PDB file of N, CA and C in Angstrom:
ATOM      1  N   UNK A1275    -127.901 -59.046 215.483  1.00  0.00           N
ATOM      2  CA  UNK A1275    -126.431 -59.168 215.651  1.00  0.00           C
ATOM      3  C   UNK A1275    -125.915 -58.216 214.473  1.00  0.00           C
ATOM      4  N   UNK A1276    -124.906 -57.571 214.700  1.00  0.00           N
ATOM      5  CA  UNK A1276    -124.319 -56.585 213.915  1.00  0.00           C
ATOM      6  C   UNK A1276    -123.849 -57.302 212.629  1.00  0.00           C
ATOM      7  N   UNK A1277    -123.983 -56.567 211.640  1.00  0.00           N
ATOM      8  CA  UNK A1277    -123.265 -57.137 210.239  1.00  0.00           C
ATOM      9  C   UNK A1277    -121.910 -57.404 210.365  1.00  0.00           C
ATOM     10  N   UNK A1278    -121.447 -58.475 209.736  1.00  0.00           N
ATOM     11  CA  UNK A1278    -119.757 -58.724 209.870  1.00  0.00           C
ATOM     12  C   UNK A1278    -118.972 -57.488 209.557  1.00  0.00           C
ATOM     13  N   UNK A1279    -119.178 -56.434 208.763  1.00  0.00           N
ATOM     14  CA  UNK A1279    -118.235 -55.439 208.614  1.00  0.00           C
ATOM     15  C   UNK A1279    -118.346 -54.400 209.393  1.00  0.00           C
ATOM     16  N   UNK A1280    -119.576 -54.112 210.092  1.00  0.00           N
ATOM     17  CA  UNK A1280    -119.795 -53.395 211.257  1.00  0.00           C
ATOM     18  C   UNK A1280    -119.128 -53.851 212.413  1.00  0.00           C
ATOM     19  N   UNK A1281    -119.253 -55.163 212.621  1.00  0.00           N
ATOM     20  CA  UNK A1281    -118.334 -55.620 213.917  1.00  0.00           C
ATOM     21  C   UNK A1281    -117.107 -55.530 213.713  1.00  0.00           C
ATOM     22  N   UNK A1282    -116.497 -55.676 212.523  1.00  0.00           N
ATOM     23  CA  UNK A1282    -114.947 -55.560 212.369  1.00  0.00           C
ATOM     24  C   UNK A1282    -114.586 -54.162 212.407  1.00  0.00           C
ATOM     25  N   UNK A1283    -115.382 -53.355 211.923  1.00  0.00           N
ATOM     26  CA  UNK A1283    -115.047 -51.708 212.080  1.00  0.00           C
ATOM     27  C   UNK A1283    -115.034 -51.593 213.615  1.00  0.00           C
ATOM     28  N   UNK A1284    -116.007 -51.944 214.448  1.00  0.00           N
ATOM     29  CA  UNK A1284    -116.263 -51.670 215.907  1.00  0.00           C
ATOM     30  C   UNK A1284    -115.128 -52.177 216.540  1.00  0.00           C
ATOM     31  N   UNK A1285    -114.595 -53.368 216.264  1.00  0.00           N
ATOM     32  CA  UNK A1285    -113.302 -54.084 216.952  1.00  0.00           C
ATOM     33  C   UNK A1285    -112.060 -53.200 216.601  1.00  0.00           C
ATOM     34  N   UNK A1286    -112.085 -52.803 215.423  1.00  0.00           N
ATOM     35  CA  UNK A1286    -110.915 -51.745 215.084  1.00  0.00           C
ATOM     36  C   UNK A1286    -110.888 -50.617 215.966  1.00  0.00           C
ATOM     37  N   UNK A1287    -111.874 -49.887 216.147  1.00  0.00           N
ATOM     38  CA  UNK A1287    -112.156 -48.789 216.869  1.00  0.00           C
ATOM     39  C   UNK A1287    -111.712 -49.028 218.372  1.00  0.00           C
ATOM     40  N   UNK A1288    -112.203 -50.110 218.765  1.00  0.00           N
ATOM     41  CA  UNK A1288    -111.949 -50.456 220.134  1.00  0.00           C
ATOM     42  C   UNK A1288    -110.636 -50.754 220.533  1.00  0.00           C
ATOM     43  N   UNK A1289    -109.999 -51.450 219.365  1.00  0.00           N
ATOM     44  CA  UNK A1289    -108.628 -51.900 219.784  1.00  0.00           C
ATOM     45  C   UNK A1289    -107.722 -50.783 219.945  1.00  0.00           C
ATOM     46  N   UNK A1290    -107.982 -49.756 219.006  1.00  0.00           N
ATOM     47  CA  UNK A1290    -107.176 -48.284 219.190  1.00  0.00           C
ATOM     48  C   UNK A1290    -107.413 -47.851 220.624  1.00  0.00           C
ATOM     49  N   UNK A1291    -108.698 -47.734 220.840  1.00  0.00           N
ATOM     50  CA  UNK A1291    -108.759 -47.157 222.098  1.00  0.00           C
ATOM     51  C   UNK A1291    -108.322 -47.995 223.245  1.00  0.00           C
ATOM     52  N   UNK A1292    -108.209 -49.204 223.150  1.00  0.00           N
ATOM     53  CA  UNK A1292    -107.495 -50.133 224.285  1.00  0.00           C
ATOM     54  C   UNK A1292    -106.216 -49.595 224.474  1.00  0.00           C
ATOM     55  N   UNK A1293    -105.428 -49.458 223.257  1.00  0.00           N
ATOM     56  CA  UNK A1293    -103.968 -48.900 223.467  1.00  0.00           C
ATOM     57  C   UNK A1293    -103.874 -47.483 224.060  1.00  0.00           C
ATOM     58  N   UNK A1294    -104.988 -46.489 223.640  1.00  0.00           N
ATOM     59  CA  UNK A1294    -104.706 -45.175 224.504  1.00  0.00           C
ATOM     60  C   UNK A1294    -105.117 -45.396 225.929  1.00  0.00           C
ATOM     61  N   UNK A1295    -106.113 -46.185 226.311  1.00  0.00           N
ATOM     62  CA  UNK A1295    -106.356 -46.064 227.644  1.00  0.00           C
ATOM     63  C   UNK A1295    -105.115 -47.036 228.436  1.00  0.00           C
ATOM     64  N   UNK A1296    -104.619 -48.053 227.736  1.00  0.00           N
ATOM     65  CA  UNK A1296    -103.542 -48.406 228.492  1.00  0.00           C
ATOM     66  C   UNK A1296    -102.451 -47.683 228.691  1.00  0.00           C
ATOM     67  N   UNK A1297    -102.132 -46.817 227.797  1.00  0.00           N
ATOM     68  CA  UNK A1297    -101.109 -45.898 227.823  1.00  0.00           C
ATOM     69  C   UNK A1297    -101.191 -44.897 229.073  1.00  0.00           C
ATOM     70  N   UNK A1298    -102.504 -44.573 229.514  1.00  0.00           N
ATOM     71  CA  UNK A1298    -102.863 -44.058 230.720  1.00  0.00           C
ATOM     72  C   UNK A1298    -102.842 -44.717 231.963  1.00  0.00           C
ATOM     73  N   UNK A1299    -102.515 -45.871 231.871  1.00  0.00           N
ATOM     74  CA  UNK A1299    -102.328 -46.870 233.197  1.00  0.00           C
ATOM     75  C   UNK A1299    -103.602 -47.744 233.340  1.00  0.00           C
ATOM     76  N   UNK A1300    -104.798 -47.744 232.567  1.00  0.00           N
ATOM     77  CA  UNK A1300    -105.837 -48.293 232.787  1.00  0.00           C
ATOM     78  C   UNK A1300    -105.543 -49.826 232.293  1.00  0.00           C
ATOM     79  N   UNK A1301    -106.474 -50.743 232.672  1.00  0.00           N
ATOM     80  CA  UNK A1301    -106.454 -52.125 232.179  1.00  0.00           C
ATOM     81  C   UNK A1301    -107.731 -52.420 231.483  1.00  0.00           C
ATOM     82  N   UNK A1302    -107.571 -53.161 230.652  1.00  0.00           N
ATOM     83  CA  UNK A1302    -108.862 -53.583 229.520  1.00  0.00           C
ATOM     84  C   UNK A1302    -108.991 -55.113 229.558  1.00  0.00           C
ATOM     85  N   UNK A1303    -110.278 -55.266 229.153  1.00  0.00           N
ATOM     86  CA  UNK A1303    -110.648 -56.560 228.646  1.00  0.00           C
ATOM     87  C   UNK A1303    -111.522 -56.417 227.622  1.00  0.00           C
ATOM     88  N   UNK A1304    -111.289 -56.978 226.309  1.00  0.00           N
ATOM     89  CA  UNK A1304    -111.817 -57.008 225.247  1.00  0.00           C
ATOM     90  C   UNK A1304    -112.949 -57.969 225.108  1.00  0.00           C
ATOM     91  N   UNK A1305    -114.221 -57.361 225.070  1.00  0.00           N
ATOM     92  CA  UNK A1305    -115.360 -58.265 224.976  1.00  0.00           C
ATOM     93  C   UNK A1305    -115.796 -58.524 223.569  1.00  0.00           C
ATOM     94  N   UNK A1306    -115.053 -59.044 222.772  1.00  0.00           N
ATOM     95  CA  UNK A1306    -115.520 -59.106 221.281  1.00  0.00           C
ATOM     96  C   UNK A1306    -116.217 -60.692 220.844  1.00  0.00           C
ATOM     97  N   UNK A1307    -116.273 -61.526 221.770  1.00  0.00           N
ATOM     98  CA  UNK A1307    -116.569 -62.812 221.327  1.00  0.00           C
ATOM     99  C   UNK A1307    -117.999 -62.803 220.679  1.00  0.00           C
ATOM    100  N   UNK A1308    -118.422 -64.027 220.102  1.00  0.00           N
ATOM    101  CA  UNK A1308    -119.733 -64.157 219.596  1.00  0.00           C
ATOM    102  C   UNK A1308    -120.857 -64.204 220.623  1.00  0.00           C
ATOM    103  N   UNK A1309    -120.504 -64.504 221.770  1.00  0.00           N
ATOM    104  CA  UNK A1309    -121.455 -64.450 222.857  1.00  0.00           C
ATOM    105  C   UNK A1309    -121.857 -62.917 223.372  1.00  0.00           C
ATOM    106  N   UNK A1310    -121.240 -61.949 222.558  1.00  0.00           N
ATOM    107  CA  UNK A1310    -121.740 -60.787 223.187  1.00  0.00           C
ATOM    108  C   UNK A1310    -122.227 -60.150 221.948  1.00  0.00           C
ATOM    109  N   UNK A1311    -123.583 -59.627 221.771  1.00  0.00           N
ATOM    110  CA  UNK A1311    -124.371 -59.113 220.773  1.00  0.00           C
ATOM    111  C   UNK A1311    -123.491 -57.828 219.946  1.00  0.00           C
ATOM    112  N   UNK A1312    -122.798 -57.133 220.848  1.00  0.00           N
ATOM    113  CA  UNK A1312    -121.919 -55.872 220.328  1.00  0.00           C
ATOM    114  C   UNK A1312    -120.595 -56.115 220.869  1.00  0.00           C
ATOM    115  N   UNK A1313    -119.688 -55.847 220.058  1.00  0.00           N
ATOM    116  CA  UNK A1313    -118.072 -55.625 220.698  1.00  0.00           C
ATOM    117  C   UNK A1313    -118.295 -54.686 221.865  1.00  0.00           C
ATOM    118  N   UNK A1314    -117.483 -54.920 222.822  1.00  0.00           N
ATOM    119  CA  UNK A1314    -117.426 -53.661 224.167  1.00  0.00           C
ATOM    120  C   UNK A1314    -116.011 -54.115 224.561  1.00  0.00           C
ATOM    121  N   UNK A1315    -115.528 -52.851 225.421  1.00  0.00           N
ATOM    122  CA  UNK A1315    -114.228 -52.745 225.803  1.00  0.00           C
ATOM    123  C   UNK A1315    -114.550 -52.325 227.486  1.00  0.00           C
ATOM    124  N   UNK A1316    -113.967 -53.157 228.423  1.00  0.00           N
ATOM    125  CA  UNK A1316    -114.124 -53.119 229.806  1.00  0.00           C
ATOM    126  C   UNK A1316    -112.931 -52.424 230.200  1.00  0.00           C
ATOM    127  N   UNK A1317    -112.899 -51.073 230.511  1.00  0.00           N
ATOM    128  CA  UNK A1317    -111.632 -50.540 231.240  1.00  0.00           C
ATOM    129  C   UNK A1317    -112.105 -50.281 232.663  1.00  0.00           C
ATOM    130  N   UNK A1318    -110.840 -50.694 233.294  1.00  0.00           N
ATOM    131  CA  UNK A1318    -110.897 -50.720 234.662  1.00  0.00           C
ATOM    132  C   UNK A1318    -109.705 -50.459 235.467  1.00  0.00           C
ATOM    133  N   UNK A1319    -109.673 -50.124 236.692  1.00  0.00           N
ATOM    134  CA  UNK A1319    -108.511 -49.788 237.628  1.00  0.00           C
ATOM    135  C   UNK A1319    -108.118 -51.162 237.919  1.00  0.00           C
ATOM    136  N   UNK A1320    -106.501 -51.123 238.095  1.00  0.00           N
ATOM    137  CA  UNK A1320    -105.982 -52.160 238.536  1.00  0.00           C
ATOM    138  C   UNK A1320    -105.420 -51.952 240.008  1.00  0.00           C
ATOM    139  N   UNK A1321    -105.174 -53.018 240.665  1.00  0.00           N
ATOM    140  CA  UNK A1321    -104.952 -52.871 242.104  1.00  0.00           C
ATOM    141  C   UNK A1321    -106.109 -52.841 243.104  1.00  0.00           C
ATOM    142  N   UNK A1322    -106.070 -51.655 243.892  1.00  0.00           N
ATOM    143  CA  UNK A1322    -107.070 -51.819 244.934  1.00  0.00           C
ATOM    144  C   UNK A1322    -108.582 -51.653 244.486  1.00  0.00           C
ATOM    145  N   UNK A1323    -108.662 -50.769 243.320  1.00  0.00           N
ATOM    146  CA  UNK A1323    -110.110 -50.576 243.113  1.00  0.00           C
ATOM    147  C   UNK A1323    -110.521 -50.873 241.828  1.00  0.00           C
ATOM    148  N   UNK A1324    -110.357 -52.343 241.716  1.00  0.00           N
ATOM    149  CA  UNK A1324    -110.591 -53.272 240.478  1.00  0.00           C
ATOM    150  C   UNK A1324    -112.206 -53.118 240.283  1.00  0.00           C
ATOM    151  N   UNK A1325    -113.109 -52.626 241.234  1.00  0.00           N
ATOM    152  CA  UNK A1325    -114.329 -52.636 241.013  1.00  0.00           C
ATOM    153  C   UNK A1325    -114.684 -51.247 240.281  1.00  0.00           C
ATOM    154  N   UNK A1326    -113.883 -50.405 239.933  1.00  0.00           N
ATOM    155  CA  UNK A1326    -114.119 -49.252 239.303  1.00  0.00           C
ATOM    156  C   UNK A1326    -113.888 -49.449 237.894  1.00  0.00           C
ATOM    157  N   UNK A1327    -114.692 -49.301 237.010  1.00  0.00           N
ATOM    158  CA  UNK A1327    -114.699 -49.321 235.429  1.00  0.00           C
ATOM    159  C   UNK A1327    -115.686 -48.828 234.840  1.00  0.00           C
ATOM    160  N   UNK A1328    -115.514 -48.860 233.559  1.00  0.00           N
ATOM    161  CA  UNK A1328    -116.393 -48.491 232.360  1.00  0.00           C
ATOM    162  C   UNK A1328    -116.481 -49.510 231.426  1.00  0.00           C
ATOM    163  N   UNK A1329    -117.568 -49.752 230.650  1.00  0.00           N
ATOM    164  CA  UNK A1329    -117.823 -50.498 229.694  1.00  0.00           C
ATOM    165  C   UNK A1329    -118.119 -49.714 228.351  1.00  0.00           C
ATOM    166  N   UNK A1330    -117.002 -49.648 227.267  1.00  0.00           N
ATOM    167  CA  UNK A1330    -117.152 -48.793 226.155  1.00  0.00           C
ATOM    168  C   UNK A1330    -117.648 -49.652 224.885  1.00  0.00           C
ATOM    169  N   UNK A1331    -118.613 -48.982 224.290  1.00  0.00           N
ATOM    170  CA  UNK A1331    -119.141 -49.702 223.070  1.00  0.00           C
ATOM    171  C   UNK A1331    -118.911 -48.658 222.096  1.00  0.00           C
ATOM    172  N   UNK A1332    -119.275 -48.999 220.685  1.00  0.00           N
ATOM    173  CA  UNK A1332    -119.089 -48.140 219.410  1.00  0.00           C
ATOM    174  C   UNK A1332    -120.602 -48.202 219.078  1.00  0.00           C
ATOM    175  N   UNK A1333    -121.062 -46.846 218.680  1.00  0.00           N
ATOM    176  CA  UNK A1333    -122.341 -46.742 217.997  1.00  0.00           C
ATOM    177  C   UNK A1333    -122.311 -45.866 216.771  1.00  0.00           C
ATOM    178  N   UNK A1334    -123.028 -46.639 215.695  1.00  0.00           N
ATOM    179  CA  UNK A1334    -122.895 -46.087 214.287  1.00  0.00           C
ATOM    180  C   UNK A1334    -124.089 -45.135 214.321  1.00  0.00           C
ATOM    181  N   UNK A1335    -123.963 -44.239 214.088  1.00  0.00           N
ATOM    182  CA  UNK A1335    -125.117 -43.183 213.935  1.00  0.00           C
ATOM    183  C   UNK A1335    -125.428 -43.067 212.382  1.00  0.00           C
ATOM    184  N   UNK A1336    -126.888 -42.777 212.081  1.00  0.00           N
ATOM    185  CA  UNK A1336    -127.100 -42.644 210.796  1.00  0.00           C
ATOM    186  C   UNK A1336    -126.404 -41.668 210.153  1.00  0.00           C
ATOM    187  N   UNK A1337    -125.733 -41.885 208.889  1.00  0.00           N
ATOM    188  CA  UNK A1337    -124.978 -40.804 208.166  1.00  0.00           C
ATOM    189  C   UNK A1337    -123.498 -41.240 208.190  1.00  0.00           C
ATOM    190  N   UNK A1338    -123.176 -42.466 208.890  1.00  0.00           N
ATOM    191  CA  UNK A1338    -121.985 -42.642 208.870  1.00  0.00           C
ATOM    192  C   UNK A1338    -120.988 -42.227 209.975  1.00  0.00           C
ATOM    193  N   UNK A1339    -121.519 -41.658 211.044  1.00  0.00           N
ATOM    194  CA  UNK A1339    -120.767 -41.275 212.000  1.00  0.00           C
ATOM    195  C   UNK A1339    -120.748 -42.233 212.994  1.00  0.00           C
ATOM    196  N   UNK A1340    -119.329 -42.563 213.606  1.00  0.00           N
ATOM    197  CA  UNK A1340    -119.054 -43.651 214.624  1.00  0.00           C
ATOM    198  C   UNK A1340    -118.712 -42.750 215.865  1.00  0.00           C
ATOM    199  N   UNK A1341    -119.164 -43.314 217.229  1.00  0.00           N
ATOM    200  CA  UNK A1341    -118.760 -42.577 218.346  1.00  0.00           C
ATOM    201  C   UNK A1341    -118.672 -43.705 219.400  1.00  0.00           C
ATOM    202  N   UNK A1342    -117.622 -43.437 220.517  1.00  0.00           N
ATOM    203  CA  UNK A1342    -117.533 -44.262 221.530  1.00  0.00           C
ATOM    204  C   UNK A1342    -118.549 -43.641 222.607  1.00  0.00           C
ATOM    205  N   UNK A1343    -119.243 -44.774 223.414  1.00  0.00           N
ATOM    206  CA  UNK A1343    -120.267 -44.332 224.500  1.00  0.00           C
ATOM    207  C   UNK A1343    -120.038 -45.372 225.569  1.00  0.00           C
ATOM    208  N   UNK A1344    -120.415 -45.002 226.541  1.00  0.00           N
ATOM    209  CA  UNK A1344    -120.519 -45.699 227.851  1.00  0.00           C
ATOM    210  C   UNK A1344    -121.757 -46.651 227.773  1.00  0.00           C
ATOM    211  N   UNK A1345    -121.653 -47.849 227.771  1.00  0.00           N
ATOM    212  CA  UNK A1345    -122.754 -48.846 227.504  1.00  0.00           C
ATOM    213  C   UNK A1345    -123.702 -48.625 228.461  1.00  0.00           C
ATOM    214  N   UNK A1346    -123.386 -48.417 229.747  1.00  0.00           N
ATOM    215  CA  UNK A1346    -124.386 -48.467 230.759  1.00  0.00           C
ATOM    216  C   UNK A1346    -125.266 -47.256 230.573  1.00  0.00           C
ATOM    217  N   UNK A1347    -124.870 -46.169 230.058  1.00  0.00           N
ATOM    218  CA  UNK A1347    -125.956 -44.829 229.930  1.00  0.00           C
ATOM    219  C   UNK A1347    -126.277 -44.854 228.410  1.00  0.00           C
ATOM    220  N   UNK A1348    -125.889 -45.927 227.506  1.00  0.00           N
ATOM    221  CA  UNK A1348    -126.523 -45.793 226.259  1.00  0.00           C
ATOM    222  C   UNK A1348    -126.112 -44.695 225.351  1.00  0.00           C
ATOM    223  N   UNK A1349    -126.693 -44.222 224.510  1.00  0.00           N
ATOM    224  CA  UNK A1349    -126.368 -43.170 223.598  1.00  0.00           C
ATOM    225  C   UNK A1349    -126.171 -41.979 224.377  1.00  0.00           C
ATOM    226  N   UNK A1350    -126.805 -41.451 225.471  1.00  0.00           N
ATOM    227  CA  UNK A1350    -126.569 -40.515 226.472  1.00  0.00           C
ATOM    228  C   UNK A1350    -125.009 -40.619 226.963  1.00  0.00           C
ATOM    229  N   UNK A1351    -124.553 -41.757 227.064  1.00  0.00           N
ATOM    230  CA  UNK A1351    -123.187 -41.859 227.327  1.00  0.00           C
ATOM    231  C   UNK A1351    -122.120 -41.476 226.563  1.00  0.00           C
ATOM    232  N   UNK A1352    -122.479 -40.642 225.582  1.00  0.00           N
ATOM    233  CA  UNK A1352    -121.384 -40.146 224.471  1.00  0.00           C
ATOM    234  C   UNK A1352    -119.772 -40.000 225.239  1.00  0.00           C
ATOM    235  N   UNK A1353    -118.932 -40.265 224.510  1.00  0.00           N
ATOM    236  CA  UNK A1353    -117.585 -40.148 224.817  1.00  0.00           C
ATOM    237  C   UNK A1353    -116.945 -39.217 223.978  1.00  0.00           C
ATOM    238  N   UNK A1354    -116.839 -39.641 222.756  1.00  0.00           N
ATOM    239  CA  UNK A1354    -116.025 -38.979 221.727  1.00  0.00           C
ATOM    240  C   UNK A1354    -116.355 -39.620 220.308  1.00  0.00           C
ATOM    241  N   UNK A1355    -116.063 -38.963 218.983  1.00  0.00           N
ATOM    242  CA  UNK A1355    -116.173 -39.693 218.067  1.00  0.00           C
ATOM    243  C   UNK A1355    -115.031 -40.768 217.913  1.00  0.00           C
ATOM    244  N   UNK A1356    -115.253 -41.700 217.154  1.00  0.00           N
ATOM    245  CA  UNK A1356    -114.332 -42.972 217.044  1.00  0.00           C
ATOM    246  C   UNK A1356    -112.794 -42.637 216.448  1.00  0.00           C
ATOM    247  N   UNK A1357    -113.005 -41.549 215.508  1.00  0.00           N
ATOM    248  CA  UNK A1357    -111.766 -40.965 215.135  1.00  0.00           C
ATOM    249  C   UNK A1357    -110.733 -40.422 215.819  1.00  0.00           C
ATOM    250  N   UNK A1358    -111.095 -40.112 217.258  1.00  0.00           N
ATOM    251  CA  UNK A1358    -110.242 -39.403 218.227  1.00  0.00           C
ATOM    252  C   UNK A1358    -110.154 -40.359 219.324  1.00  0.00           C
ATOM    253  N   UNK A1359    -109.233 -41.455 219.403  1.00  0.00           N
ATOM    254  CA  UNK A1359    -109.227 -42.379 220.373  1.00  0.00           C
ATOM    255  C   UNK A1359    -108.567 -41.712 221.679  1.00  0.00           C
ATOM    256  N   UNK A1360    -107.760 -40.760 221.451  1.00  0.00           N
ATOM    257  CA  UNK A1360    -107.094 -39.993 222.479  1.00  0.00           C
ATOM    258  C   UNK A1360    -107.846 -39.299 223.350  1.00  0.00           C
ATOM    259  N   UNK A1361    -109.054 -38.617 222.655  1.00  0.00           N
ATOM    260  CA  UNK A1361    -109.906 -37.785 223.333  1.00  0.00           C
ATOM    261  C   UNK A1361    -110.890 -38.712 224.168  1.00  0.00           C
ATOM    262  N   UNK A1362    -111.382 -39.920 223.578  1.00  0.00           N
ATOM    263  CA  UNK A1362    -111.962 -40.715 224.353  1.00  0.00           C
ATOM    264  C   UNK A1362    -111.423 -41.285 225.458  1.00  0.00           C
ATOM    265  N   UNK A1363    -110.113 -41.515 225.464  1.00  0.00           N
ATOM    266  CA  UNK A1363    -109.176 -41.957 226.517  1.00  0.00           C
ATOM    267  C   UNK A1363    -109.228 -41.077 227.596  1.00  0.00           C
ATOM    268  N   UNK A1364    -109.091 -39.776 227.309  1.00  0.00           N
ATOM    269  CA  UNK A1364    -109.161 -38.648 228.238  1.00  0.00           C
ATOM    270  C   UNK A1364    -110.430 -38.642 229.015  1.00  0.00           C
ATOM    271  N   UNK A1365    -111.448 -38.751 228.297  1.00  0.00           N
ATOM    272  CA  UNK A1365    -112.878 -38.847 228.927  1.00  0.00           C
ATOM    273  C   UNK A1365    -112.984 -39.858 229.921  1.00  0.00           C
ATOM    274  N   UNK A1366    -112.429 -41.201 229.456  1.00  0.00           N
ATOM    275  CA  UNK A1366    -112.569 -42.214 230.265  1.00  0.00           C
ATOM    276  C   UNK A1366    -111.726 -42.222 231.595  1.00  0.00           C
ATOM    277  N   UNK A1367    -110.421 -41.596 231.375  1.00  0.00           N
ATOM    278  CA  UNK A1367    -109.431 -41.395 232.414  1.00  0.00           C
ATOM    279  C   UNK A1367    -110.213 -40.378 233.468  1.00  0.00           C
ATOM    280  N   UNK A1368    -110.760 -39.289 233.157  1.00  0.00           N
ATOM    281  CA  UNK A1368    -111.538 -38.370 234.000  1.00  0.00           C
ATOM    282  C   UNK A1368    -112.668 -39.020 234.516  1.00  0.00           C
ATOM    283  N   UNK A1369    -113.336 -39.699 233.866  1.00  0.00           N
ATOM    284  CA  UNK A1369    -114.667 -40.648 234.482  1.00  0.00           C
ATOM    285  C   UNK A1369    -114.067 -41.419 235.694  1.00  0.00           C
ATOM    286  N   UNK A1370    -113.226 -42.382 235.402  1.00  0.00           N
ATOM    287  CA  UNK A1370    -112.734 -43.176 236.530  1.00  0.00           C
ATOM    288  C   UNK A1370    -111.970 -42.589 237.537  1.00  0.00           C
ATOM    289  N   UNK A1371    -111.281 -41.663 237.350  1.00  0.00           N
ATOM    290  CA  UNK A1371    -110.483 -40.881 238.339  1.00  0.00           C
ATOM    291  C   UNK A1371    -111.767 -40.261 239.144  1.00  0.00           C
ATOM    292  N   UNK A1372    -112.783 -39.899 238.705  1.00  0.00           N
ATOM    293  CA  UNK A1372    -113.889 -39.264 239.567  1.00  0.00           C
ATOM    294  C   UNK A1372    -114.607 -40.561 240.480  1.00  0.00           C
ATOM    295  N   UNK A1373    -114.834 -41.453 239.777  1.00  0.00           N
ATOM    296  CA  UNK A1373    -115.236 -42.331 240.350  1.00  0.00           C
ATOM    297  C   UNK A1373    -114.522 -43.189 241.733  1.00  0.00           C
ATOM    298  N   UNK A1374    -113.117 -43.109 241.317  1.00  0.00           N
ATOM    299  CA  UNK A1374    -112.474 -43.559 242.452  1.00  0.00           C
ATOM    300  C   UNK A1374    -112.237 -42.598 243.621  1.00  0.00           C
ATOM    301  N   UNK A1375    -112.180 -41.325 243.177  1.00  0.00           N
ATOM    302  CA  UNK A1375    -111.877 -40.320 244.259  1.00  0.00           C
ATOM    303  C   UNK A1375    -112.893 -39.197 244.060  1.00  0.00           C
ATOM    304  N   UNK A1376    -114.294 -39.310 244.282  1.00  0.00           N
ATOM    305  CA  UNK A1376    -115.298 -38.501 244.283  1.00  0.00           C
ATOM    306  C   UNK A1376    -115.070 -37.267 244.959  1.00  0.00           C
ATOM    307  N   UNK A1377    -114.469 -37.507 246.369  1.00  0.00           N
ATOM    308  CA  UNK A1377    -114.398 -36.212 247.229  1.00  0.00           C
ATOM    309  C   UNK A1377    -113.434 -35.073 246.632  1.00  0.00           C
ATOM    310  N   UNK A1378    -112.683 -35.420 245.541  1.00  0.00           N
ATOM    311  CA  UNK A1378    -111.574 -34.623 244.953  1.00  0.00           C
ATOM    312  C   UNK A1378    -112.058 -33.727 244.009  1.00  0.00           C
ATOM    313  N   UNK A1379    -113.507 -33.821 243.557  1.00  0.00           N
ATOM    314  CA  UNK A1379    -113.936 -33.350 242.521  1.00  0.00           C
ATOM    315  C   UNK A1379    -114.882 -32.072 242.915  1.00  0.00           C
TER     316      UNK A1379
END
């Protein structure tokens, strides 16, 4: 279980990311409850393609660097540093558009 202060920091970063991806038209579900070992944010398409989505988590690297990552890919699913939620939202936007319309890429 994450220490309480790490959990709060992760939730703050994910809340900012939720605002950034909502501004791009994506929907979010905050998975912050105690039943989840780590706070996560499920970002998905609304409407016809609700099965297209990505689960984003926060990873704290040694040295105090925090980063957003695709939970399914683990640390190799790096999206951006937590200080730049707009860059992470852009990466998520591109990732989801690619999953929804793979023939256009």
